[in-house]
Every structure is written in structure tokens, then in C-alpha cells.
Tab-separated table of C-alpha atoms and ligand atoms in Angstrom:
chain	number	residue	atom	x	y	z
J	1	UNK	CA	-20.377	26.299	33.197
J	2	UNK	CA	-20.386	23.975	30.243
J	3	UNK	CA	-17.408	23.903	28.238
J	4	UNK	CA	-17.093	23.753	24.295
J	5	UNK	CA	-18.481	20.619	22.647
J	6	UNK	CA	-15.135	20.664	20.134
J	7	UNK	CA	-12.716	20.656	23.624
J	8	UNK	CA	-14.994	18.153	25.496
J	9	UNK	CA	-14.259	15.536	22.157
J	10	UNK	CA	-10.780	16.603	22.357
J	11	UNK	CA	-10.503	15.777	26.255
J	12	UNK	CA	-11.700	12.568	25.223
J	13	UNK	CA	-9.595	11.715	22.387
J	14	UNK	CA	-6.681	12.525	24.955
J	15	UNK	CA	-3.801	11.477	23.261
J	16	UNK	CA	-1.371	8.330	23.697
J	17	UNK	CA	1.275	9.928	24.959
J	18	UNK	CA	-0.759	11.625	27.942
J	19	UNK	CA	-2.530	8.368	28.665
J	20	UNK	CA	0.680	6.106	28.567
J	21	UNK	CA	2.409	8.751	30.656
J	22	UNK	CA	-0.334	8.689	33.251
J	23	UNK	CA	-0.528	4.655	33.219
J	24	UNK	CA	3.035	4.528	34.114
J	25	UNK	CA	2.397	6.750	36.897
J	26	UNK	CA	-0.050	4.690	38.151
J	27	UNK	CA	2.537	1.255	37.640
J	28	UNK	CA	4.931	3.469	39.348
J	29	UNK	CA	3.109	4.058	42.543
J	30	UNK	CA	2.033	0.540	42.924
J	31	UNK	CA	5.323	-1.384	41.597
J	32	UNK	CA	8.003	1.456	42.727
J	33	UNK	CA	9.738	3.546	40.751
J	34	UNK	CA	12.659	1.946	40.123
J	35	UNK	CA	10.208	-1.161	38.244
J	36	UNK	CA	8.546	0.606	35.920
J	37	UNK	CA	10.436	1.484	32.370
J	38	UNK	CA	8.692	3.987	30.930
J	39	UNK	CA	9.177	5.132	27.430
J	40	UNK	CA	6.350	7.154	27.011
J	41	UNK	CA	7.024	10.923	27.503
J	42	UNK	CA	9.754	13.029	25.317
J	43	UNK	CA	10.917	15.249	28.031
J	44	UNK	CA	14.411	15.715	27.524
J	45	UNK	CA	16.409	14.690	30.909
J	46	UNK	CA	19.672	16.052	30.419
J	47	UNK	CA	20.267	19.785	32.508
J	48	UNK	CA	20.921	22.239	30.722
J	49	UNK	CA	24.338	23.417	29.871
J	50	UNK	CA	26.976	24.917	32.637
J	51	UNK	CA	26.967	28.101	29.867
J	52	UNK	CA	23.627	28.626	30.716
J	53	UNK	CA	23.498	28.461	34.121
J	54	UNK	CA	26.624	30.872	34.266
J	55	UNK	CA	24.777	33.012	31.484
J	56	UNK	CA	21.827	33.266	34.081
J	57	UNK	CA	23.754	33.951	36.774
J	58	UNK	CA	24.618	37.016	35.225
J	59	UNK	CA	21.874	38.299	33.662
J	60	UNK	CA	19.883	38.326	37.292
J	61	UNK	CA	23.033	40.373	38.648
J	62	UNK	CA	22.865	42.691	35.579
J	63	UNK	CA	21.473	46.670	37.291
J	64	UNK	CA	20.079	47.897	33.879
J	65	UNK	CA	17.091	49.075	34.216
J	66	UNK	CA	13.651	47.775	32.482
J	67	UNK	CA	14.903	44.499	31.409
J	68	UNK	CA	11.906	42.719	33.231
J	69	UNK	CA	9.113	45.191	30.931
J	70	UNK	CA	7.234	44.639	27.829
J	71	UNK	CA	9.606	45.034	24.946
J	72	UNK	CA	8.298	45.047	21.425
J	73	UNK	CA	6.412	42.208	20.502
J	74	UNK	CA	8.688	40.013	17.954
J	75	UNK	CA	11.475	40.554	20.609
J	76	UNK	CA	14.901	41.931	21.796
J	77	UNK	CA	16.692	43.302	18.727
J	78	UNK	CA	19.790	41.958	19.697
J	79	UNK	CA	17.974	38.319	20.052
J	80	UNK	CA	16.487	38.227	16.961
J	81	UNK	CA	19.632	39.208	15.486
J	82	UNK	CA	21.735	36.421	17.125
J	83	UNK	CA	18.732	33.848	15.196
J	84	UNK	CA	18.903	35.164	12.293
J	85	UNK	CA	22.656	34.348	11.856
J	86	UNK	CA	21.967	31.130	13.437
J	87	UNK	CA	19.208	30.316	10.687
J	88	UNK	CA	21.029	32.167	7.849
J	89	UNK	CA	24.080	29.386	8.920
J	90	UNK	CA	21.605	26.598	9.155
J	91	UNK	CA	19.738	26.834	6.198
J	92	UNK	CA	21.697	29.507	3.595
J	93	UNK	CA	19.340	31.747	3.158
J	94	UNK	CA	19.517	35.355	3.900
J	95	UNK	CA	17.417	36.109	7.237
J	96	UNK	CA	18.117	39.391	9.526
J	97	UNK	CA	17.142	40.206	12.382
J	98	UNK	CA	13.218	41.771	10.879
J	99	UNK	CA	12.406	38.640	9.564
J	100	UNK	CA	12.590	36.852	13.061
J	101	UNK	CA	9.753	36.766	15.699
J	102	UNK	CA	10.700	35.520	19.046
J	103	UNK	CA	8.280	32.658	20.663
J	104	UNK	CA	6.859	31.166	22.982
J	105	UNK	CA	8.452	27.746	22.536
J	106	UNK	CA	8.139	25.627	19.262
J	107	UNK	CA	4.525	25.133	19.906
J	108	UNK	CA	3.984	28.728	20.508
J	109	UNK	CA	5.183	29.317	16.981
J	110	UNK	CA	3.885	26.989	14.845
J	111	UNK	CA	0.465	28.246	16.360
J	112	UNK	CA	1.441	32.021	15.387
J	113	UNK	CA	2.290	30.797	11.887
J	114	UNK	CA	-1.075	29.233	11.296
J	115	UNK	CA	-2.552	31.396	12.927
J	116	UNK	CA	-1.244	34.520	10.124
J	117	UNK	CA	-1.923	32.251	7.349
J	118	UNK	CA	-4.478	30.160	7.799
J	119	UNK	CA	-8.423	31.006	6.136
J	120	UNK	CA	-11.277	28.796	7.199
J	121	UNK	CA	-10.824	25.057	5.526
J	122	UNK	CA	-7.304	25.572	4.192
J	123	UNK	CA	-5.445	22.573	4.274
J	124	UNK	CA	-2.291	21.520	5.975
J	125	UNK	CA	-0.268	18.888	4.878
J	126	UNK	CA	1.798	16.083	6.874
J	127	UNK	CA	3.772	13.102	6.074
J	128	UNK	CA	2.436	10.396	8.977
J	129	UNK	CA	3.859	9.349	11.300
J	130	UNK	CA	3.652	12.844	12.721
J	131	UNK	CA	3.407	14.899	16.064
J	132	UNK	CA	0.282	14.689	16.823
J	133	UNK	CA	-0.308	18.030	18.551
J	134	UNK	CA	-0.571	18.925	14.777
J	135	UNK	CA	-3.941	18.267	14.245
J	136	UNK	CA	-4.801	20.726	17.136
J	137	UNK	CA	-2.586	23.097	16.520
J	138	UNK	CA	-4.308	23.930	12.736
J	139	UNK	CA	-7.635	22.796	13.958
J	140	UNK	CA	-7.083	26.514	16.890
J	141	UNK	CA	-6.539	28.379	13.311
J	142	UNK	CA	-9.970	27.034	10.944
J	143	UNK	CA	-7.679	24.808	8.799
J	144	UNK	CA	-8.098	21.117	7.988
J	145	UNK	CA	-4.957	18.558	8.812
J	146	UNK	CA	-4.524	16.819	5.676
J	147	UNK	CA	-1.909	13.245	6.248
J	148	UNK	CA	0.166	12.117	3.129
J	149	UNK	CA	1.588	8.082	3.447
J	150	UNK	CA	5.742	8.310	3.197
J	151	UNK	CA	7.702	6.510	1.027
J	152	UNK	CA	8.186	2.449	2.486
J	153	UNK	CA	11.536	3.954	4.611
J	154	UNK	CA	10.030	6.965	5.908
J	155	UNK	CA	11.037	9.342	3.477
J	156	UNK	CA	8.839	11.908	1.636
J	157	UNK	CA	7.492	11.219	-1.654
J	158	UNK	CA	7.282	14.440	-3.940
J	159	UNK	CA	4.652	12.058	-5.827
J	160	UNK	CA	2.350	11.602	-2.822
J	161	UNK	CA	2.693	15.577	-1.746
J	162	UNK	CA	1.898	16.220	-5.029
J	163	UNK	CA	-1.254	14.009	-5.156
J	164	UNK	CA	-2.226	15.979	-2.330
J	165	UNK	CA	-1.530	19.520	-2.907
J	166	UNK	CA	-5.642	20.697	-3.466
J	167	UNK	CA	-5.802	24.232	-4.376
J	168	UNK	CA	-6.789	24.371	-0.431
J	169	UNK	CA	-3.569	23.586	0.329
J	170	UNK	CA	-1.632	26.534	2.284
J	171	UNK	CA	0.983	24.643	3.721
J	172	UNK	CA	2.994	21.275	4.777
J	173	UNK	CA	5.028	21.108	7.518
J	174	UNK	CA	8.129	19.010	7.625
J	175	UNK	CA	9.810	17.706	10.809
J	176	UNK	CA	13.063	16.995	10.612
J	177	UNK	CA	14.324	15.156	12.715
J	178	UNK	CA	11.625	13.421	13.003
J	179	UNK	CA	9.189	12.308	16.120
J	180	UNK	CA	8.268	10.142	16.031
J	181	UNK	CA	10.752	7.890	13.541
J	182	UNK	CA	14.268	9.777	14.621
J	183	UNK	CA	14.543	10.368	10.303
J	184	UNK	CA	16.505	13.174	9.221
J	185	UNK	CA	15.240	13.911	5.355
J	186	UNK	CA	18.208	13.838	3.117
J	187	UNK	CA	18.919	17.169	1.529
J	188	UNK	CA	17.634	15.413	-2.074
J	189	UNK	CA	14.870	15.023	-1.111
J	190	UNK	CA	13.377	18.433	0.856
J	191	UNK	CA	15.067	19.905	-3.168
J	192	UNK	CA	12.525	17.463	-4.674
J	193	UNK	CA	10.043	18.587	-2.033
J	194	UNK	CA	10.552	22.484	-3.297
J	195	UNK	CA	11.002	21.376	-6.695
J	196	UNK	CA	7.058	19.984	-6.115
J	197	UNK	CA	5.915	22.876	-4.139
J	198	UNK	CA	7.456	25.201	-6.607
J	199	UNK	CA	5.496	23.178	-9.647
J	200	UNK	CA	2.530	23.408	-7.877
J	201	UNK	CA	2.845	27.220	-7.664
J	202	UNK	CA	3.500	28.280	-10.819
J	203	UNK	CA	0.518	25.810	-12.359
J	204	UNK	CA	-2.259	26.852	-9.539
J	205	UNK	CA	-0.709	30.409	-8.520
J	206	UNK	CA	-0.727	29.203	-4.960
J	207	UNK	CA	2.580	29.626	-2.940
J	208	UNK	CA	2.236	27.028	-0.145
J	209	UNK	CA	4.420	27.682	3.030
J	210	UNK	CA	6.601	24.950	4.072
J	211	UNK	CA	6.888	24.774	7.644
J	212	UNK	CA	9.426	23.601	9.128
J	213	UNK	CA	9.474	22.523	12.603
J	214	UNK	CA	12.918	21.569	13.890
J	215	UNK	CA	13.241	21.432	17.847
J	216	UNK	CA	15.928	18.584	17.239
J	217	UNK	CA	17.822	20.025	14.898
J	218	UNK	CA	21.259	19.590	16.887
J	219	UNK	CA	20.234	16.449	18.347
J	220	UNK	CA	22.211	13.957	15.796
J	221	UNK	CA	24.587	10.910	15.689
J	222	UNK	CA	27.335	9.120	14.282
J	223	UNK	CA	28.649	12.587	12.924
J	224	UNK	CA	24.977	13.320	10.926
J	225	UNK	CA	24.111	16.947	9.954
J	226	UNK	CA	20.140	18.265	9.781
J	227	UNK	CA	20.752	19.639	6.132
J	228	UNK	CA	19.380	23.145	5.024
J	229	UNK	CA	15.823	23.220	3.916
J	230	UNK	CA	15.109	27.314	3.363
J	231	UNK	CA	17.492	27.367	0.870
J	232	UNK	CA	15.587	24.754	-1.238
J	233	UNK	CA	12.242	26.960	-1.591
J	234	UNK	CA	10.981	30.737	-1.355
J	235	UNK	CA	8.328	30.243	0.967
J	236	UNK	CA	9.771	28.498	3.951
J	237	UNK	CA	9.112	29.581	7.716
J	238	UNK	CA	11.656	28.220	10.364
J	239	UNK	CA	10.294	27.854	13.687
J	240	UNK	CA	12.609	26.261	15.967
J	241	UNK	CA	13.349	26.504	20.156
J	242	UNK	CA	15.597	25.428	22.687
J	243	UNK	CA	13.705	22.817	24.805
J	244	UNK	CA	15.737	19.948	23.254
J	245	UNK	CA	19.008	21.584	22.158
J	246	UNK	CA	19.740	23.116	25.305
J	247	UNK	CA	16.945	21.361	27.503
J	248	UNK	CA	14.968	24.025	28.507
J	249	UNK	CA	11.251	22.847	27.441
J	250	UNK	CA	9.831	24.376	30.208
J	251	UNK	CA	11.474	27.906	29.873
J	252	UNK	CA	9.054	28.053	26.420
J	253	UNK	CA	11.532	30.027	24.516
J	254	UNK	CA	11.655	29.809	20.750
J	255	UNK	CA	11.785	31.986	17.174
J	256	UNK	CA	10.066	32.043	14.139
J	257	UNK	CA	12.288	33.071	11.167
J	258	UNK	CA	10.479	33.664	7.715
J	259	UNK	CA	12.900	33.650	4.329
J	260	UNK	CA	13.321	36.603	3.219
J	261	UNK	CA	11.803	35.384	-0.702
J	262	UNK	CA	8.291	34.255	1.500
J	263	UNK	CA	5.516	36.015	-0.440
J	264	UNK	CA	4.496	39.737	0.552
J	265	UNK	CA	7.391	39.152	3.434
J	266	UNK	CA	6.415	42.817	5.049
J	267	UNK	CA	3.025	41.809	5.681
J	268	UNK	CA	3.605	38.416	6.832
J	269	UNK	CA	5.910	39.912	9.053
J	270	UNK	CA	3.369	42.239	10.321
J	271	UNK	CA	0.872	39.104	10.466
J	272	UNK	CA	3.211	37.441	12.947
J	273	UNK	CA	4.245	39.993	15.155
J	274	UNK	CA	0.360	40.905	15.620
J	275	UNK	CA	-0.249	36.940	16.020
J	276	UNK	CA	2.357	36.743	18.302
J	277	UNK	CA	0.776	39.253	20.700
J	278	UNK	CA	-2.977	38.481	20.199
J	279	UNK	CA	-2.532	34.990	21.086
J	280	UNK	CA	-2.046	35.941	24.553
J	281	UNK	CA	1.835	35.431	25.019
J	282	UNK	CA	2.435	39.233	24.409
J	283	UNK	CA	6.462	38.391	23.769
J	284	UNK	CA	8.237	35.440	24.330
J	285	UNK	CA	9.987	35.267	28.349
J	286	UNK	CA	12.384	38.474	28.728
J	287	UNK	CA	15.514	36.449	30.820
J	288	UNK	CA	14.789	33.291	28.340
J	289	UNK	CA	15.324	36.037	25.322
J	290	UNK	CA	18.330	37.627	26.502
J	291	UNK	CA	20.306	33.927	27.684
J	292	UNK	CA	19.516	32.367	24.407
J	293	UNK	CA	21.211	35.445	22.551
J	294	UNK	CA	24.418	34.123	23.858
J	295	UNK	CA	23.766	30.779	23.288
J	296	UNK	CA	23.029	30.457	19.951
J	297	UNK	CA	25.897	27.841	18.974
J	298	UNK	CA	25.692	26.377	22.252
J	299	UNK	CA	23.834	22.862	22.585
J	300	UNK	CA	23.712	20.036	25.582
J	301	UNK	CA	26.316	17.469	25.468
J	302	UNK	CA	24.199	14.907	23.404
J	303	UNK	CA	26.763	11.774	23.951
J	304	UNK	CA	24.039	9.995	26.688
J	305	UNK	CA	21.285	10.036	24.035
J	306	UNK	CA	23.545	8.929	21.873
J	307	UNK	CA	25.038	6.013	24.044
J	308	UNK	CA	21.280	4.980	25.152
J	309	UNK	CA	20.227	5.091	21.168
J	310	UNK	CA	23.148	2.410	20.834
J	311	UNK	CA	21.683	0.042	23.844
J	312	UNK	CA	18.292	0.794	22.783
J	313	UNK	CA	19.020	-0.463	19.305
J	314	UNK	CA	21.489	-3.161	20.007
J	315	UNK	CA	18.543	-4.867	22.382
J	316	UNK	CA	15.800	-4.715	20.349
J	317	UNK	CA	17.441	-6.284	17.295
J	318	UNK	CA	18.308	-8.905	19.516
J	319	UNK	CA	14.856	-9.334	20.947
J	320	UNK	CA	13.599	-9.653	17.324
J	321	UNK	CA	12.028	-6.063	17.927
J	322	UNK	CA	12.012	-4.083	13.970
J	323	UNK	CA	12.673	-0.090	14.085
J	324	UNK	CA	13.753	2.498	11.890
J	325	UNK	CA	17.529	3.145	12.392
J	326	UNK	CA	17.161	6.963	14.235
J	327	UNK	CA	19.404	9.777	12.614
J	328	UNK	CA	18.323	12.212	15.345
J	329	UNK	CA	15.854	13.363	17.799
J	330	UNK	CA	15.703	11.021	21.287
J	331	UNK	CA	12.989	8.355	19.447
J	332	UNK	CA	12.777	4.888	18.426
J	333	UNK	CA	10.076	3.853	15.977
J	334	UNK	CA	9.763	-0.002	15.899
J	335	UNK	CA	7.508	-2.531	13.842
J	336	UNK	CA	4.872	-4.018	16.154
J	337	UNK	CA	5.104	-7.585	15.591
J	338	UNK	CA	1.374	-7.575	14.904
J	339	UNK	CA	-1.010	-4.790	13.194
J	340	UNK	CA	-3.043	-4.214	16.377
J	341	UNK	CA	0.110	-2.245	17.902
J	342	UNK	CA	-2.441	-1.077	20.571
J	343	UNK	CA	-2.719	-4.808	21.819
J	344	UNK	CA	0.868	-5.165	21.573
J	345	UNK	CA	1.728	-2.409	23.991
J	346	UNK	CA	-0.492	-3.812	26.249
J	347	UNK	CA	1.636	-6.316	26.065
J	348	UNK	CA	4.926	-4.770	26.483
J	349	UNK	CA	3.052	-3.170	29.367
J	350	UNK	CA	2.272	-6.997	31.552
J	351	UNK	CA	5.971	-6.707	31.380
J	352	UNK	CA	6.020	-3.022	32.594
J	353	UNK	CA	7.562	-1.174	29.483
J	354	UNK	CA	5.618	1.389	28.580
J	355	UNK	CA	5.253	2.558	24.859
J	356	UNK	CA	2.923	5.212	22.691
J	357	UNK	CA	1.350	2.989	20.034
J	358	UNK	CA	2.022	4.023	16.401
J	359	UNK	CA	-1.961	5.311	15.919
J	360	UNK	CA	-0.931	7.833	18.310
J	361	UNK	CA	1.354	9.521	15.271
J	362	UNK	CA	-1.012	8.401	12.621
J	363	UNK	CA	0.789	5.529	12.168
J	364	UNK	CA	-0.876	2.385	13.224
J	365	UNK	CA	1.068	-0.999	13.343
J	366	UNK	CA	4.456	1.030	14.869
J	367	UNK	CA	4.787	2.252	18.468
J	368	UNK	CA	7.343	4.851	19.769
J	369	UNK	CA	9.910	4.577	22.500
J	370	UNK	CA	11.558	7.905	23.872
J	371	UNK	CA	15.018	7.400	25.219
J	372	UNK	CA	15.192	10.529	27.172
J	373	UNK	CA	14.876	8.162	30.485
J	374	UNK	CA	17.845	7.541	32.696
J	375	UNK	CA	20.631	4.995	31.815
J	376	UNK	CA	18.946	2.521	33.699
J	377	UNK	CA	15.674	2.519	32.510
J	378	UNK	CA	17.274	1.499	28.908
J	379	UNK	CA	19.606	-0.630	30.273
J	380	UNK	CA	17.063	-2.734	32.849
J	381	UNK	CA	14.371	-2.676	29.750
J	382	UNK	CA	16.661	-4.437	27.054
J	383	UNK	CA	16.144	-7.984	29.314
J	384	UNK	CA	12.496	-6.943	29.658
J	385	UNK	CA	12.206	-6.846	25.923
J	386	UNK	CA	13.232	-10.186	25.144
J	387	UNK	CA	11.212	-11.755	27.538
J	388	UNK	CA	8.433	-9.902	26.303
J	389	UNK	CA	8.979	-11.466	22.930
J	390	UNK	CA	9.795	-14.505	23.961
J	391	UNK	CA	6.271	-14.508	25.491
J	392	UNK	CA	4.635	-13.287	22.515
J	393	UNK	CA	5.805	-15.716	20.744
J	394	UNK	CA	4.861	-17.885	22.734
V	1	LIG	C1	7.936	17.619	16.602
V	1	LIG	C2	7.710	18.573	17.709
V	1	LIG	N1	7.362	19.839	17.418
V	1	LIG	C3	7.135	20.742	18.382
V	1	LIG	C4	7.254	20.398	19.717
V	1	LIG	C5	7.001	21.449	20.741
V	1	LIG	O1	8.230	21.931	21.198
V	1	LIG	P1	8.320	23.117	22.288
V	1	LIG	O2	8.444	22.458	23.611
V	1	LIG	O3	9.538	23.880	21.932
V	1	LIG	O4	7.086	23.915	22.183
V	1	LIG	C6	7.596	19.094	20.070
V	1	LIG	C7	7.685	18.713	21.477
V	1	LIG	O5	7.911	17.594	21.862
V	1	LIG	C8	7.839	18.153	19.046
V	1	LIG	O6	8.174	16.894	19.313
């Protein structure tokens, strides 16, 4: 059976991170593992708290009856309660428990979201560099992925969303922090964002939905703080999970939380919940649902992502190696020392570090590093890095 001409593209247009991920596999087998310092893959390496695992431990010893059955489809009431206070907290805005839809992991939401909101050819905006699942995720849903160029340090420029904003647009999604660059947007800025997004409303009559997609959230150093962004415009949907905060990425678990100002809130409700189903995940995991309840100030002990952040850093600037200083997030996004970043990580690669060029983000002339690796991947790699430079230099 043939498959679809749009996935057979896609297959080929793999992306970076896959194909870096499966070249270091192949290094791996033939070098050893313990030779091969691989950067490529953000899958966070810490376990997952001891509160957890207790919190489990309990909930499989727990008699009550049912708790393994369909439930209704945005979720355990008591769940989406303990989000909404964790969202109301996080971004001072008013959210109960109705305006929260349990998920399937970040990715599981953001796809629900377009999903109720997207028509055919509406436009979705990003700042590059950007995760690049993106593009497929509002490609599923009929839109069009629109990219708008940051300000010089990474930042968002209200003057470039603004140049964008078509009466297409339906929405722009903001990461923060950021993956690839580790940025946290300062709170001035996502208020010029709404104050932009709010302009654009009241002159084309069009409320776009600012999406905000914040797995890393509580991953950030040197005493930072992810500021509120729901607070800052009436149409903003949180979606947000716990594969990075508490390091369960493959548990899938996740909520959507919708400000209560959103336009026609009721029926996007309605829209997400029915989303939510029809896209096949029915509910977000049961066990997953009822753990995370609990666990909604709990995060992993981030002090090793912080500590490998601080070798990371400290080596490259020695090496000569350019980045954007990381609030957040487990990412470094450095300069390649020449625009063809592709042939540069080729490079790096002869000296077996493996990196996800910038293009991969939408970001040519950068590539990524993701310090969720052991301590001694960053630590062997730092050596490795100057040599490479030294070479490049010639
Ligand atoms: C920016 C961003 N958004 C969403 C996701 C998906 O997260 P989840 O595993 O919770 O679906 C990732 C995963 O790496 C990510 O980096």
C-alpha cells in the first residue's frame, strides 16, 4: 500500500535532530560508547523525582475502584483543578479547573489547539529559531507556518510580528524558554507582544491566540524566573507538560489551560475537549493524571543542568566557540564560525561531537548543543572542542 505523497516528502525531509541522533548511533557502535559525545537529542536524563516514585507507589496500591476507565475527556476534576492553580500562579490570570484540558504531552496539546482553531490556510506565526516539529504540527491542522526574524539577541520584535500579522493570521506561538537558544523573553517584551496583538485586533477585528508552549518553564538558572505571559493578553492558551520539569517525556502527560478572557471561552472549551478525544488520545494517561495532581509544585533537582550549562559555556568561550548565554531550557545555541553551519558540524563530527545545525530550527549559520548528556560527555567534549577549532582554523 502506497502511503501519502505529503508523509513520503516529510520522511524525506527527516529532520536534523533524528538524523544527527541516528549518526551518533552509528559512531557509537563503531567507536564505543564511551567516544562518541553526542549533543544531538533533548531527552532529559535526570530520573524523575523520589516524590514521584513514592506518589506511584501509592496510587498502584490504591483499591478504589474504576480508576483504570475512561473518565471524561478533558480529565480528572481534581487534576485539572490542581493546573489551574498552578497556571493561575504562573501567569496571574484567573483559570479554574473548566478552562483546563488534560493532554497527551506538550505535543499532544499544541496539536488539539490547532486543531480547534485552525481553518484551511490560516497562518501561524513563529519567531526562528524555533522547534521545528512546528511546521508539522499546523501543517496536521490546514494552516500555513509563517517564520518572523528576532531581534539581533534573540528577542521578539513587536515591529517584525506586526509586519507579519496578515488578516490570515490566527495565531503565534511563543516558546519560552526557548529551544533551541535557552532565551527566556523578558516580561517587557511578551507586554509589547500583547500590546501588538491587541493593536492588531481592534484595527482588523481578528483576535489572534498566542500560544504558548512552555515545557521548560521550571528549568532556569542563576536564580531566573519564566515571567507571566497570560496576564499580558486576553487570548492566550497555556499548554505545558511534565517531560522536562519532572522528566517524564515518555509518560506523555500534559494540560492545556485557556484564559478565561479567550474569545467565546465556552465554545473553545467545547472545541478542545472534542479535539482532545477525536484525535485519537481519548484522555490523557489515567495514573500519569492522578500523580501529577500531587505534583504540581514539584520539579527535578535542576543543579546538574545547571553545573553542565557552566562547563558547557566556560569551554566553548575558551575554544573561541560564540553562543547565546542560556536563561533556561537544557540548550546551547552557538555561532558557527562559518555560514555553512551544515559543513561545520561535519566538522565537529571528524572530531566525534555531534551537533543539530542551526537550519534545523530555521536558523541557518547557528547549531544547537543539548546538555541533557551525562557529566562526562560535557566534560570529555570541552578538550574536543578546542581541538576542533584549532583545526578549523587551521
Ligand atoms: C519547544 C518544545 N515544545 C514541545 C515539545 C514537546 O514536548 P512533550 O514531550 O511534552 O510533548 C518539545 C520537546 O522537546 C519542545 O522542545
Amino acid at each position: 500500500m502506497a502511503i501519502a505523497n505529503a508523509i513520503r516528502k516529510a520522511i524525506g525531509a527527516s529532520s536534523w535532530i533524528r538524523k544527527m541522533f541516528e549518526e551518533g548511533a552509528r559512531l557509537k557502535a563503531l567507536y564505543g560508547e564511551r567516544a562518541v559525545f553526542d549533543f544531538s537529542l533533548g531527552n532529559p536524563d535526570l530520573e524523575p523525582p523520589s516524590q514521584f516514585t513514592e506518589k506511584l507507589l501509592e496510587l498502584v496500591q490504591d483499591e478504589e475502584l474504576g480508576t483504570h476507565g475512561y473518565m471524561p475527556n478533558a480529565g480528572y476534576q481534581q487534576t485539572r483543578a490542581a493546573m489551574a492553580r498552578k497556571v493561575a500562579r504562573e501567569h496571574r490570570v484567573d483559570v479554574t479547573a473548566k478552562h483546563v484540558v488534560m493532554c497527551v504531552g506538550a505535543a499532544g496539546g499544541l496539536n488539539v489547539v490547532l486543531k480547534t482553531i485552525l481553518n484551511p490556510g490560516d497562518e501561524v506565526l513563529v519567531v526562528r529559531p524555533y522547534f521545528v516539529e512546528y511546521g508539522a504540527y499546523v501543517g496536521n491542522h490546514g494552516g500555513v507556518l509563517r517564520t518572523v526574524d528576532p531581534t539581533p539577541d534573540f528577542g521578539i520584535s513587536p515591529e517584525n510580528i506586526a509586519a507579519a500579522l496578515s488578516p490570515k493570521a490566527a495565531a503565534i506561538i511563543v516558546n519560552s524558554p526557548n529551544n533551541p537558544t535557552g532565551k527566556i523573553y523578558p516580561e517587557a517584551s511578551i507586554q509589547a507582544l500583547g500590546a501588538t496583538l491587541s493593536a492588531h485586533a481592534a484595527k482588523s477585528g481578528r483576535r489572534v491566540v498566542l500560544l504558548v508552549d512552555e515545557p521548560y518553564r521550571d528549568l532556569v538558572y542563576g536564580g531566573k524566573v519564566t515571567p507571566p505571559i497570560a496576564c499580558h493578553y486576553s487570548d492566550t492558551i497555556v499548554v505545558n507538560s511534565f517531560s522536562k520539569s519532572l522528566s517524564l517525556a515518555g509518560e506523555r502527560i500534559g494540560y492545556i489551560a485557556a484564559a478565561p478572557t479567550c474569545e467565546a471561552i465556552e465554545e473553545l472549551m467545547g472545541g478542545l475537549i472534542m479535539c482532545n478525544r477525536t484525535l485519537g488520545f481519548v484522555n490523557a494517561p489515567a495514573l500519569m493524571q492522578r500523580a501529577v495532581a500531587a505534583l504540581e509544585q514539584t520539579t527535578i533537582d535542576i543543579s546538574p543542568y545547571e553545573r553542565r550549562r557552566n562547563i558547557l559555556t566556560e569551554g566553548l568561550a575558551a575554544a573561541g566557540i560564540e553562543f547565546c548565554e542560556p536563561d533556561g531550557a537544557f540548550y546551547l545555541f552557538c555561532k558557527s564560525p562559518q555560514s555553512d553551519d551544515v559543513k561545520f558540524v561535519s566538522h565537529l563530527k571528524e572530531h566525534r561531537i555531534l551537533a543539530v545545525p542551526g537550519q534545523g530550527f530555521g536558523y541557518p549559520g547557528w547549531f544547537r548543543l543539548s546538555y541533557a548528556v551525562p557529566d562526562w560527555v560535557v566534560q570529555g567534549a570541552v578538550e574536543r572542542f578546542r581541538a576542533a577549532m584549532q583545526e578549523w582554523r587551521g
